């Protein structure tokens, strides 16, 4: 029995040992999983923030370049590129991550680093066009300098990634993050944009400045992550990896000589797996795209978890908000308010990152806090809790209450100087506080409150400088300066929430007043009434902004609806007038120089124009039906002319029935009464019957034949005279020339005179004018339109472009047609800066970007 027990024990031990062996065999593939997740997360943070910053800087650069352009053409090119970049930036970003993920494929599936798809062999260098050559030179220069500058960091990173691959082949190739591959990924991302080469080179330069030049921080962070995790290969000072030649191909494990190092790494891995805190989750794929980095790892760590040790940069909001990026309703030192529930961070973008005015929320907060000296909404936190400091400053509540007392008195008259006087506001705050304390001022406003006012000044200075806003509307916006200061002090999310009602109210005010130039304008008066009510009602509840915004939205919708109705009616009138002119011009061309018998007057001058008019309104003239109508009309006109020869009479007898049938068939499309259609067909037949009864016609037009004969005889006489003169010429060359001239004169005289064709068809001229218009000149765009010398310019919207005569129709903000412009004339005005396009953008976002740029300089 004991033997059986021993045998059973032995079998169990063997089974346990086998399981342990199996577990040991599988263990290396599971090592450092959290480290790899942390590395991928760090890549996500770096590229997401830097790519966003790249597009923001590019937008600002192009806007400034356009404003300071030396010519209208250059300005238009800058604005066009800026608009194209805004439209395509999401696709570019997505494509960049798609291509960089190719390089970041795990070595388990791609042991060799993939080559760039569009790369040409050296022997084919001559086939590379100049544009691609310029790109290659630019990117090679950028990546080559970075590789040289960061040689040590790259070498260390490569060695550690190789070492990490010995334990977990889910890591990417050691050379994947070389600058050249990152540059190639960006080049591929721009490949399908259609950008001009000079525009691509602008982006490459910015890419080099904002991403490649800063990449040392990424290399340092990744190296530190692996150092903290115990990835500690022996690294030579020269950058090489000791014993590199002894490692197995494919990073499959250690050779026998590496047992000691392998054991140390195994032990470090065990400790790391036990102690490391998983990185925050980020949704499906690198930057949210499926099939990328996120999809390679195991299950995503729980959302909201803290970043891994050694992570130098906090994860962006939306991946689990770090201390610098608080969710709405969350205070600086407490958790989310009870009422906040599971509300997500504000302004979360499509890839999980939080943005405000196109910038990462963390960047906006950090910049403003550095300038202000703290969070504007936490001004009291900057006041020391005891001693002299606590009693030397007025609290934020004191300041907000004083601002509330002031906001009705700080009005801006329509004709007043447009300025934000921060010094006057600060003095008024102290004066208001003194009024409540018996005229005594014994404290100061703390720095955070003062600097918050200074930062709001920068925003309103940018609004005042914005050429897209009229002075009348700027005065209305300035009336909100005190409420905006209060909103910034009360709401911690004011500067990072694109949906904040105070910010939206500023944008909507500018939008509603895009065409308003006078304070007597009914729209100005309506907007002013809404804002005045806000100034009366606003204490500390930012919901008042929402009430005003709703009222302004209702006003704007009403304005747009009425303007749209007027504009549509005006467009119909313009189109009808244009169609009428087109029809009359075509009929004049056909009837010019011809007689119209009384029998065809109704058909040609009443019914047929109506048919053509209706067709043109529905289908225009670029179609076969229009051409067919013109051909039938031309045949009718030609066929009813007085007959001069028997041959013409015979021809009419063969064709007039066909003409009548074609006319009758075409008139079926006419909306005129059937009786009128029958009447004109009857009159046409009667006209033909009368012509067919013509008697005594000659076989040929005798008078015309005599005229032609006379012309021929005259030409022969001229030719004879020229020939006689040529005989007396002293040189043979002159004789030859004279003979040629004589022959040409005879031929010209013998041929009937033919009128020279018109130099240019009016439609061709019109098309040429329209093609010369800048690309931004499109219906729906707003313009500052030149209204004549010594007259004020008008802010108008382009409603219609009439292709037939190259006329532009402009309407005001109420939908009334105000000005008609010839396309060539308007193009010249744009080139001379007499007229110009009004760039439409978020007023607050533009001003916030300007303020942030100002404090960063």
XYZ file of C-alpha atoms in Angstrom, residues 62-770:
709
model
C -0.518 80.774 -42.215
C -3.002 83.266 -40.785
C -0.209 85.707 -39.922
C 1.502 85.114 -43.263
C -1.746 85.878 -45.076
C -2.318 89.065 -43.094
C 1.200 90.296 -43.839
C 1.321 89.068 -47.433
C 2.906 91.381 -49.979
C 0.214 90.697 -52.591
C -3.381 89.529 -52.860
C -2.265 86.393 -54.726
C 0.118 85.456 -51.938
C -2.563 86.199 -49.344
C -5.073 84.027 -51.182
C -2.549 81.178 -51.398
C -1.931 81.344 -47.662
C -5.635 81.466 -46.814
C -6.384 78.642 -49.242
C -3.672 76.448 -47.741
C -4.854 77.320 -44.219
C -8.429 76.302 -45.075
C -7.302 73.119 -46.830
C -5.149 72.186 -43.841
C -8.066 72.728 -41.461
C -10.230 70.442 -43.565
C -7.628 67.696 -43.972
C -5.766 67.805 -40.662
C -7.805 64.972 -39.110
C -7.079 62.737 -42.107
C -3.401 63.691 -42.031
C -3.210 62.858 -38.340
C -4.967 59.539 -38.884
C -2.692 58.642 -41.800
C 0.384 59.587 -39.776
C -0.558 57.151 -37.024
C -1.446 54.495 -39.597
C 1.996 54.710 -41.223
C 3.945 54.954 -37.981
C 2.117 51.870 -36.726
C 3.626 49.963 -39.651
C 7.053 50.554 -38.114
C 5.696 49.726 -34.637
C 4.565 46.218 -35.561
C 5.694 43.617 -32.957
C 8.888 41.735 -33.735
C 6.960 38.501 -33.219
C 5.107 39.152 -36.480
C 7.583 41.477 -38.231
C 11.157 40.638 -37.201
C 12.469 42.883 -39.989
C 11.763 46.587 -40.108
C 9.540 47.413 -43.101
C 10.845 49.698 -45.820
C 9.104 52.816 -46.987
C 6.691 51.900 -49.773
C 7.577 54.774 -52.074
C 11.322 54.402 -51.603
C 13.253 54.233 -54.905
C 16.454 52.380 -55.516
C 19.634 54.453 -55.819
C 19.977 53.440 -59.442
C 16.605 55.019 -60.106
C 17.480 58.357 -58.566
C 17.309 60.034 -61.921
C 13.643 59.132 -62.132
C 12.789 61.154 -59.027
C 11.037 64.407 -59.950
C 12.092 67.744 -58.503
C 9.254 67.965 -55.969
C 10.002 64.548 -54.516
C 13.694 65.348 -54.531
C 12.980 68.507 -52.497
C 10.986 66.445 -49.994
C 13.734 63.827 -49.723
C 16.372 66.485 -49.126
C 14.263 68.265 -46.499
C 13.373 65.111 -44.572
C 16.865 63.640 -44.820
C 18.304 66.870 -43.450
C 15.830 66.968 -40.562
C 16.195 63.311 -39.599
C 19.967 63.228 -40.154
C 20.605 66.145 -37.816
C 18.376 64.636 -35.118
C 20.103 61.258 -35.431
C 23.464 62.958 -35.007
C 22.341 65.185 -32.128
C 20.661 62.366 -30.181
C 23.063 59.557 -31.057
C 23.615 58.496 -27.456
C 19.905 58.451 -26.538
C 19.067 56.492 -29.706
C 21.828 53.979 -29.048
C 20.691 53.399 -25.465
C 17.075 53.067 -26.553
C 17.987 50.586 -29.265
C 19.967 48.458 -26.821
C 17.151 48.405 -24.277
C 14.500 47.594 -26.870
C 16.634 44.694 -28.095
C 16.981 43.473 -24.533
C 13.238 43.860 -23.917
C 12.501 41.829 -27.051
C 14.354 38.893 -25.474
C 11.526 38.663 -22.933
C 8.468 39.791 -24.863
C 8.250 39.880 -28.624
C 5.206 42.146 -28.518
C 7.635 45.067 -28.479
C 8.451 46.754 -31.776
C 11.713 46.690 -33.720
C 14.619 48.498 -31.967
C 15.041 50.864 -34.943
C 11.346 51.713 -35.312
C 11.657 55.090 -33.598
C 14.610 56.406 -35.583
C 13.926 59.985 -36.760
C 14.004 58.937 -40.408
C 11.065 56.542 -39.929
C 9.002 59.149 -38.110
C 9.718 61.609 -40.922
C 8.752 59.011 -43.531
C 5.449 58.407 -41.736
C 4.639 62.103 -41.898
C 5.633 62.246 -45.565
C 3.258 59.369 -46.330
C 0.518 61.136 -44.364
C 0.829 64.154 -46.682
C 1.063 62.096 -49.866
C -2.631 62.193 -50.737
C -3.458 65.734 -49.634
C -2.864 67.449 -52.956
C -0.855 70.194 -51.223
C 1.583 72.098 -53.391
C 5.215 71.176 -52.831
C 6.047 74.569 -51.323
C 3.209 74.079 -48.817
C 4.457 70.606 -47.887
C 7.905 72.033 -47.250
C 6.380 74.496 -44.774
C 4.832 71.585 -42.873
C 8.054 69.547 -43.009
C 9.965 72.428 -41.470
C 7.404 72.755 -38.675
C 7.392 68.984 -38.205
C 11.131 69.085 -37.752
C 10.917 71.954 -35.257
C 7.973 70.731 -33.173
C 8.340 66.937 -33.252
C 11.782 65.784 -34.383
C 13.837 68.437 -32.557
C 11.904 67.733 -29.352
C 12.120 63.961 -29.617
C 15.008 63.711 -27.156
C 12.426 64.038 -24.376
C 10.600 61.002 -25.758
C 13.812 58.960 -25.964
C 14.721 59.960 -22.407
C 11.268 59.031 -21.092
C 11.301 55.631 -22.816
C 14.816 54.882 -21.606
C 13.799 55.827 -18.061
C 10.717 53.604 -18.252
C 12.886 50.615 -19.132
C 15.525 51.488 -16.515
C 12.807 51.605 -13.837
C 11.508 48.253 -15.076
C 14.935 46.580 -14.840
C 15.888 46.560 -18.533
C 19.587 47.131 -17.851
C 21.809 45.743 -20.629
C 25.490 46.628 -20.599
C 25.830 49.767 -22.702
C 29.207 50.905 -23.977
C 30.080 54.591 -23.819
C 30.369 54.631 -27.592
C 26.743 53.673 -27.873
C 27.218 50.009 -28.832
C 25.704 47.074 -26.991
C 28.231 44.789 -25.255
C 27.988 41.255 -26.544
C 25.626 42.316 -29.292
C 27.034 39.776 -31.694
C 26.242 36.940 -29.294
C 22.513 37.584 -29.203
C 20.288 35.276 -31.141
C 18.669 36.446 -34.320
C 15.040 37.301 -33.893
C 15.485 38.218 -30.199
C 14.479 34.703 -29.171
C 16.521 34.475 -25.933
C 20.033 34.450 -24.446
C 23.096 32.437 -25.343
C 24.846 30.444 -22.647
C 27.247 33.297 -21.903
C 24.333 35.536 -20.924
C 22.859 33.337 -18.181
C 23.818 35.718 -15.377
C 22.432 38.772 -17.117
C 19.347 36.800 -18.054
C 18.745 35.740 -14.467
C 19.021 39.344 -13.260
C 16.568 40.490 -15.899
C 14.143 37.673 -15.019
C 14.237 38.699 -11.353
C 13.720 42.356 -12.230
C 10.810 41.383 -14.439
C 9.107 39.521 -11.619
C 9.438 42.525 -9.316
C 8.225 44.872 -12.019
C 5.162 42.756 -12.797
C 4.206 42.767 -9.113
C 4.799 46.454 -8.369
C 4.069 48.374 -11.542
C 0.773 50.270 -11.763
C -0.887 49.741 -15.164
C -1.002 52.788 -17.466
C -4.340 54.485 -18.171
C -6.522 52.962 -20.849
C -6.848 54.463 -24.283
C -9.433 53.300 -26.789
C -8.904 50.838 -29.658
C -5.632 51.502 -31.401
C -2.912 54.088 -31.382
C -4.645 57.465 -30.962
C -7.943 55.655 -31.164
C -7.401 53.968 -34.544
C -8.103 50.268 -34.854
C -5.340 47.883 -35.749
C -2.588 49.938 -34.164
C -0.659 49.776 -30.917
C -3.580 49.370 -28.541
C -4.935 46.438 -30.517
C -1.656 44.495 -30.130
C -1.502 44.259 -26.371
C -3.674 42.322 -24.010
C -6.790 43.709 -22.380
C -6.635 47.433 -21.757
C -5.922 48.450 -18.175
C -8.762 49.954 -16.220
C -9.614 53.512 -17.167
C -8.495 56.112 -14.686
C -5.535 54.118 -13.403
C -2.385 56.055 -12.661
C 0.470 56.095 -15.204
C 3.394 53.747 -14.896
C 6.410 54.743 -12.810
C 8.899 56.752 -14.794
C 6.256 58.281 -17.047
C 7.504 61.809 -17.421
C 4.349 63.246 -18.925
C 0.819 62.819 -17.706
C -1.704 61.069 -19.879
C -4.075 63.411 -21.676
C -7.558 63.981 -20.358
C -9.915 61.311 -21.557
C -7.364 58.599 -20.774
C -7.761 59.258 -17.036
C -7.317 62.891 -16.003
C -4.046 63.721 -14.217
C -3.826 66.366 -11.530
C -3.339 69.164 -14.012
C -6.454 68.317 -16.024
C -9.528 68.273 -13.813
C -12.942 67.217 -14.974
C -15.705 69.793 -14.808
C -17.049 70.230 -11.306
C -13.835 68.920 -9.744
C -11.846 71.086 -7.346
C -8.099 71.261 -7.022
C -7.812 69.200 -3.873
C -10.975 67.164 -3.754
C -12.546 64.491 -5.857
C -15.302 65.020 -8.381
C -18.321 66.700 -6.860
C -21.186 64.443 -5.955
C -23.271 65.973 -8.686
C -20.612 65.425 -11.332
C -21.339 61.728 -11.628
C -19.437 60.158 -14.503
C -19.234 63.311 -16.602
C -16.337 63.155 -19.029
C -13.736 65.906 -19.290
C -14.887 68.833 -21.450
C -14.081 69.126 -25.151
C -12.929 65.530 -25.557
C -11.737 65.129 -29.121
C -12.284 62.164 -31.427
C -9.112 60.466 -30.189
C -9.730 60.802 -26.449
C -7.579 63.917 -26.025
C -9.170 67.059 -24.546
C -8.765 70.262 -26.545
C -9.744 73.895 -26.230
C -9.427 76.342 -29.124
C -7.521 73.625 -30.964
C -4.942 73.215 -28.172
C -4.514 70.438 -25.599
C -6.334 71.336 -22.395
C -3.234 70.623 -20.330
C -1.246 73.128 -22.383
C -3.917 75.826 -22.053
C -4.176 75.355 -18.287
C -0.438 75.321 -17.788
C 0.151 78.451 -19.887
C -2.570 80.436 -18.147
C -1.584 79.274 -14.661
C 2.039 80.203 -15.318
C 0.971 83.686 -16.405
C -1.659 84.254 -13.723
C 0.219 82.579 -10.905
C -2.440 79.966 -10.237
C -5.882 78.826 -11.324
C -8.032 81.967 -11.946
C -11.003 80.300 -10.235
C -8.823 79.409 -7.205
C -7.551 82.924 -6.544
C -8.076 82.649 -2.782
C -5.726 79.668 -2.648
C -2.851 82.011 -3.473
C -3.467 84.016 -0.275
C -1.479 82.749 2.731
C -3.730 81.328 5.434
C -2.266 83.384 8.267
C -0.015 86.281 9.195
C 0.322 89.425 7.148
C -0.606 87.797 3.841
C -4.104 86.698 4.830
C -5.108 90.158 5.878
C -3.370 92.045 3.077
C -5.517 90.901 0.160
C -9.161 91.079 -0.777
C -10.659 87.682 -1.474
C -11.852 86.510 -4.852
C -15.416 86.901 -3.595
C -14.712 90.557 -2.751
C -13.426 91.115 -6.287
C -16.352 89.297 -7.958
C -18.868 91.282 -5.903
C -17.151 94.531 -6.882
C -17.205 93.515 -10.551
C -20.932 92.772 -10.262
C -21.509 96.293 -8.980
C -19.522 97.700 -11.890
C -20.771 95.738 -14.887
C -23.739 98.011 -15.623
C -21.600 101.137 -15.462
C -18.774 99.882 -17.701
C -20.741 100.359 -20.916
C -19.100 101.073 -24.274
C -20.786 103.664 -26.451
C -20.998 102.753 -30.162
C -18.802 105.695 -31.115
C -16.380 105.403 -28.156
C -12.740 104.397 -28.419
C -12.430 100.634 -28.606
C -10.131 99.559 -25.801
C -9.929 97.302 -22.758
C -8.546 99.453 -19.938
C -7.300 96.948 -17.365
C -5.901 99.663 -15.094
C -9.250 101.464 -14.975
C -11.036 98.206 -14.140
C -8.636 97.456 -11.264
C -9.099 100.958 -9.861
C -12.863 100.636 -10.202
C -12.738 97.351 -8.276
C -10.989 99.027 -5.350
C -13.365 101.980 -5.541
C -16.391 99.670 -5.483
C -14.990 97.761 -2.498
C -14.324 101.065 -0.725
C -17.935 102.163 -1.259
C -19.053 99.123 0.710
C -16.528 99.623 3.491
C -17.050 103.286 4.331
C -14.550 104.617 1.813
C -11.596 102.734 3.291
C -9.158 100.745 1.121
C -6.752 98.843 3.367
C -5.912 95.789 1.238
C -4.774 94.874 -2.237
C -6.266 92.649 -4.920
C -4.231 89.437 -4.987
C -1.986 88.645 -7.924
C -4.146 85.876 -9.396
C -7.164 88.162 -9.675
C -5.092 91.004 -11.121
C -3.346 88.795 -13.642
C -6.664 87.206 -14.617
C -7.870 90.686 -15.579
C -4.622 91.188 -17.519
C -5.131 87.934 -19.422
C -8.733 88.820 -20.293
C -7.341 92.133 -21.580
C -5.127 90.189 -24.005
C -8.191 88.327 -25.266
C -10.200 91.504 -25.824
C -7.200 93.221 -27.411
C -7.178 90.409 -29.978
C -10.925 90.849 -30.535
C -10.447 94.577 -31.081
C -7.684 93.836 -33.620
C -9.804 91.250 -35.473
C -10.599 92.734 -38.894
C -13.459 90.298 -39.447
C -15.586 92.140 -36.835
C -17.142 95.579 -37.372
C -16.518 98.349 -34.863
C -20.198 98.388 -33.961
C -20.110 94.706 -32.953
C -16.768 95.142 -31.187
C -18.461 97.752 -28.983
C -21.143 95.194 -28.087
C -18.499 92.567 -27.318
C -16.609 95.011 -25.113
C -19.756 95.532 -23.077
C -19.225 91.934 -21.916
C -15.712 92.511 -20.584
C -16.758 92.514 -16.898
C -19.041 89.424 -17.190
C -16.216 87.575 -18.955
C -13.732 88.450 -16.185
C -16.224 87.150 -13.623
C -16.846 83.970 -15.606
C -13.083 83.302 -15.703
C -12.824 83.804 -11.928
C -15.887 81.721 -11.085
C -15.670 78.773 -13.498
C -12.406 76.762 -13.487
C -13.245 75.371 -16.947
C -13.856 78.695 -18.655
C -10.583 78.692 -20.621
C -10.672 74.987 -21.520
C -14.342 74.452 -22.374
C -15.180 75.270 -25.992
C -18.858 74.835 -25.129
C -18.856 77.374 -22.292
C -21.937 79.580 -22.869
C -19.962 82.803 -22.262
C -17.508 81.893 -25.021
C -20.304 80.812 -27.335
C -22.147 84.060 -26.654
C -19.161 86.064 -27.886
C -18.950 83.904 -31.024
C -22.678 84.117 -31.713
C -22.689 87.910 -31.233
C -19.975 88.279 -33.879
C -21.765 85.849 -36.199
C -25.130 87.608 -35.885
C -23.495 90.960 -36.568
C -21.242 89.972 -39.455
C -22.926 92.507 -41.731
C -23.836 95.118 -39.108
C -21.891 98.377 -39.351
C -24.208 100.912 -37.714
C -25.592 101.107 -34.175
C -28.914 102.139 -35.686
C -29.218 98.791 -37.473
C -32.243 96.847 -36.156
C -30.085 93.761 -35.626
C -27.599 95.773 -33.570
C -30.457 97.056 -31.438
C -31.834 93.533 -30.917
C -28.438 92.121 -29.923
C -27.843 95.038 -27.586
C -31.161 94.399 -25.831
C -30.176 90.777 -25.153
C -26.767 91.750 -23.791
C -28.192 94.546 -21.651
C -30.515 92.055 -20.003
C -27.522 89.821 -19.241
C -25.715 92.751 -17.636
C -28.718 93.313 -15.375
C -29.218 89.651 -14.459
C -25.700 88.254 -14.179
C -24.463 87.818 -10.657
C -22.453 84.630 -10.304
C -24.650 82.106 -12.101
C -23.086 81.383 -15.487
C -26.477 79.980 -16.544
C -27.424 83.573 -17.391
C -25.061 83.306 -20.353
C -27.028 80.287 -21.555
C -30.271 82.277 -21.372
C -28.707 85.105 -23.396
C -27.204 82.597 -25.849
C -30.600 80.954 -26.399
C -32.174 84.354 -27.032
C -29.397 85.277 -29.450
C -29.709 81.924 -31.238
C -33.446 82.532 -31.655
C -32.725 86.031 -32.981
C -30.053 84.730 -35.347
C -32.312 81.972 -36.647
C -35.062 84.515 -37.278
C -32.609 86.844 -39.026
C -31.237 84.054 -41.172
C -34.702 82.751 -42.062
C -35.991 86.143 -43.149
C -32.745 86.946 -44.944
C -32.850 83.584 -46.685
C -36.416 84.215 -47.881
C -35.515 87.667 -49.198
C -32.346 86.346 -50.760
C -34.156 83.465 -52.471
C -36.782 85.827 -53.854
C -34.078 88.227 -55.000
C -32.182 85.380 -56.604
C -35.308 84.276 -58.442
C -35.805 87.788 -59.765
C -32.182 88.010 -60.812
C -32.318 84.607 -62.469
C -35.529 85.512 -64.302
C -34.068 88.784 -65.511
C -30.905 86.988 -66.526
C -32.877 84.272 -68.341
C -34.943 86.905 -70.130
C -31.802 88.649 -71.339
C -30.263 85.388 -72.492
C -33.372 84.456 -74.482
C -33.653 87.902 -76.073
C -29.982 87.885 -77.046
C -30.312 84.483 -78.700
C -33.450 85.509 -80.595
C -31.819 88.763 -81.734
C -28.850 86.801 -83.098
C -31.157 84.621 -85.198
C -33.566 87.318 -86.389
C -30.994 90.043 -87.072
C -31.241 91.185 -90.739
C -34.273 89.015 -91.480
C -37.885 89.878 -92.261
C -40.659 88.509 -90.044
C -43.954 87.970 -91.828
C -47.018 88.854 -89.754
C -47.990 85.202 -89.670
C -45.053 84.235 -87.449
C -45.024 87.217 -85.069
C -46.828 85.398 -82.238
C -44.713 82.289 -82.664
C -41.315 84.016 -82.789
C -41.923 86.942 -80.434
C -44.247 85.437 -77.828
C -44.594 81.655 -77.723
C -41.056 80.555 -78.616
C -39.359 82.978 -76.158
C -41.642 81.663 -73.424
C -40.610 78.117 -74.266
C -36.908 79.024 -74.182
C -37.297 81.077 -70.972
C -38.887 78.198 -69.068
C -36.294 75.743 -70.356
C -33.378 78.009 -69.403
C -34.662 78.445 -65.836
C -34.944 74.685 -65.372
C -31.949 73.377 -67.321
C -29.756 76.238 -68.499
C -28.280 76.219 -71.971
C -25.582 73.543 -71.751
C -27.801 70.780 -73.159
C -29.015 69.349 -76.466
C -32.616 70.521 -75.994
C -31.524 74.162 -75.909
C -29.481 73.733 -79.082
C -32.427 72.003 -80.752
C -34.755 74.904 -79.911
C -32.316 77.383 -81.432
C -31.921 75.255 -84.589
C -35.687 74.978 -85.115
C -36.130 78.728 -84.591
C -33.338 79.452 -87.085
C -34.991 77.177 -89.681
C -38.345 78.874 -89.155
C -36.805 82.340 -89.631
C -34.808 81.315 -92.723
C -37.720 79.463 -94.274
C -40.195 82.386 -94.108
C -37.926 84.907 -95.869
C -39.119 86.174 -99.299
C -38.263 83.767 -102.097
C -35.944 84.982 -104.883
C -35.467 81.926 -107.095
C -37.427 78.943 -108.299
C -34.823 76.725 -106.607
C -35.671 78.258 -103.210
C -39.376 77.656 -103.838
C -38.690 74.044 -104.664
C -36.523 73.597 -101.549
C -39.250 75.104 -99.351
C -41.783 72.701 -100.781
C -39.631 69.805 -99.682
C -38.868 71.048 -96.154
C -41.688 73.182 -94.729
C -43.768 70.187 -93.590
C -40.793 68.902 -91.599
C -40.326 72.331 -90.037
C -44.000 72.519 -89.057
C -43.879 69.023 -87.550
C -40.717 69.806 -85.530
C -42.232 73.071 -84.317
C -45.476 71.407 -83.293
C -43.630 68.665 -81.422
C -41.431 71.150 -79.530
C -44.433 73.295 -78.571
C -45.841 70.369 -76.611
C -43.326 71.348 -73.902
C -44.659 74.907 -73.776
C -47.006 75.861 -70.927
C -49.001 78.253 -73.093
C -52.691 77.415 -73.654
C -53.373 74.740 -76.237
C -55.531 77.155 -78.264
C -52.617 79.571 -78.603
C -50.271 76.778 -79.661
C -52.749 75.620 -82.320
C -53.150 79.195 -83.494
C -49.430 79.791 -84.090
C -49.076 76.466 -85.944
C -52.047 77.409 -88.156
C -50.489 80.818 -88.852
C -47.154 79.175 -89.707
C -48.837 76.852 -92.208
C -50.679 79.805 -93.743
C -47.387 81.669 -94.117
C -45.848 78.723 -95.931
C -48.923 78.379 -98.224
C -48.626 82.019 -99.158
C -44.940 81.587 -99.962
C -45.668 78.471 -102.010
C -48.045 80.516 -104.183
C -45.213 82.810 -105.291
C -45.134 83.048 -109.125
C -42.634 84.088 -111.819
C -39.421 83.466 -109.947
C -36.154 83.317 -111.984
C -33.944 80.282 -111.926
C -31.037 82.390 -110.505
C -30.861 85.749 -108.738
C -30.048 87.898 -111.821
C -29.094 91.054 -109.980
C -26.738 89.182 -107.697
C -25.130 87.429 -110.681
C -24.556 90.762 -112.428
C -22.943 92.213 -109.262
C -20.609 89.249 -108.967
C -19.653 89.557 -112.666
C -18.888 93.249 -112.224
C -16.691 92.523 -109.230
C -14.790 89.884 -111.192
C -14.204 92.251 -114.125
C -12.991 94.972 -111.776
C -10.601 92.543 -110.116
C -9.212 91.475 -113.476
C -8.575 95.108 -114.411
C -6.719 95.673 -111.158
C -4.668 92.561 -111.725
C -3.744 93.693 -115.222
C -2.662 97.097 -113.937
C -0.501 95.568 -111.252
C 1.060 93.157 -113.730
C 1.979 95.997 -116.105
C 3.693 97.857 -113.264
C 5.557 94.714 -112.329
C 7.039 94.428 -115.849
C 8.840 97.734 -115.391
C 10.375 96.750 -112.042
C 14.203 96.529 -112.219
C 14.660 93.355 -110.192
C 13.264 89.894 -110.658
C 12.507 89.566 -106.938
C 10.291 92.658 -107.049
C 8.551 91.300 -110.141
C 7.856 88.066 -108.413
C 6.363 89.817 -105.405
C 4.228 92.045 -107.633
C 2.911 89.044 -109.525
C 1.976 87.319 -106.279
C 0.205 90.467 -105.057
C -1.663 90.749 -108.344
C -2.806 87.151 -108.221
C -3.907 87.517 -104.617
C -5.802 90.708 -105.437
C -7.572 88.986 -108.306
C -8.567 86.012 -106.184
C -9.774 88.246 -103.355
C -11.840 90.359 -105.704
C -13.313 87.320 -107.415
C -14.552 85.828 -104.142
C -17.653 87.190 -102.358
C -16.839 89.322 -99.313
C -17.012 87.365 -96.067
C -17.370 89.126 -92.708
C -14.549 88.453 -90.289
C -15.564 86.475 -87.206
C -16.034 88.345 -83.940
C -12.855 88.639 -81.911
C -14.407 86.904 -78.901
C -17.794 85.515 -78.031
C -19.348 87.332 -75.010
C -19.760 84.004 -73.215
C -16.092 83.190 -73.717
C -15.156 86.564 -72.266
C -17.492 86.007 -69.307
C -16.064 82.556 -68.643
C -12.548 83.963 -68.742
C -13.459 86.588 -66.145
C -14.991 84.038 -63.796
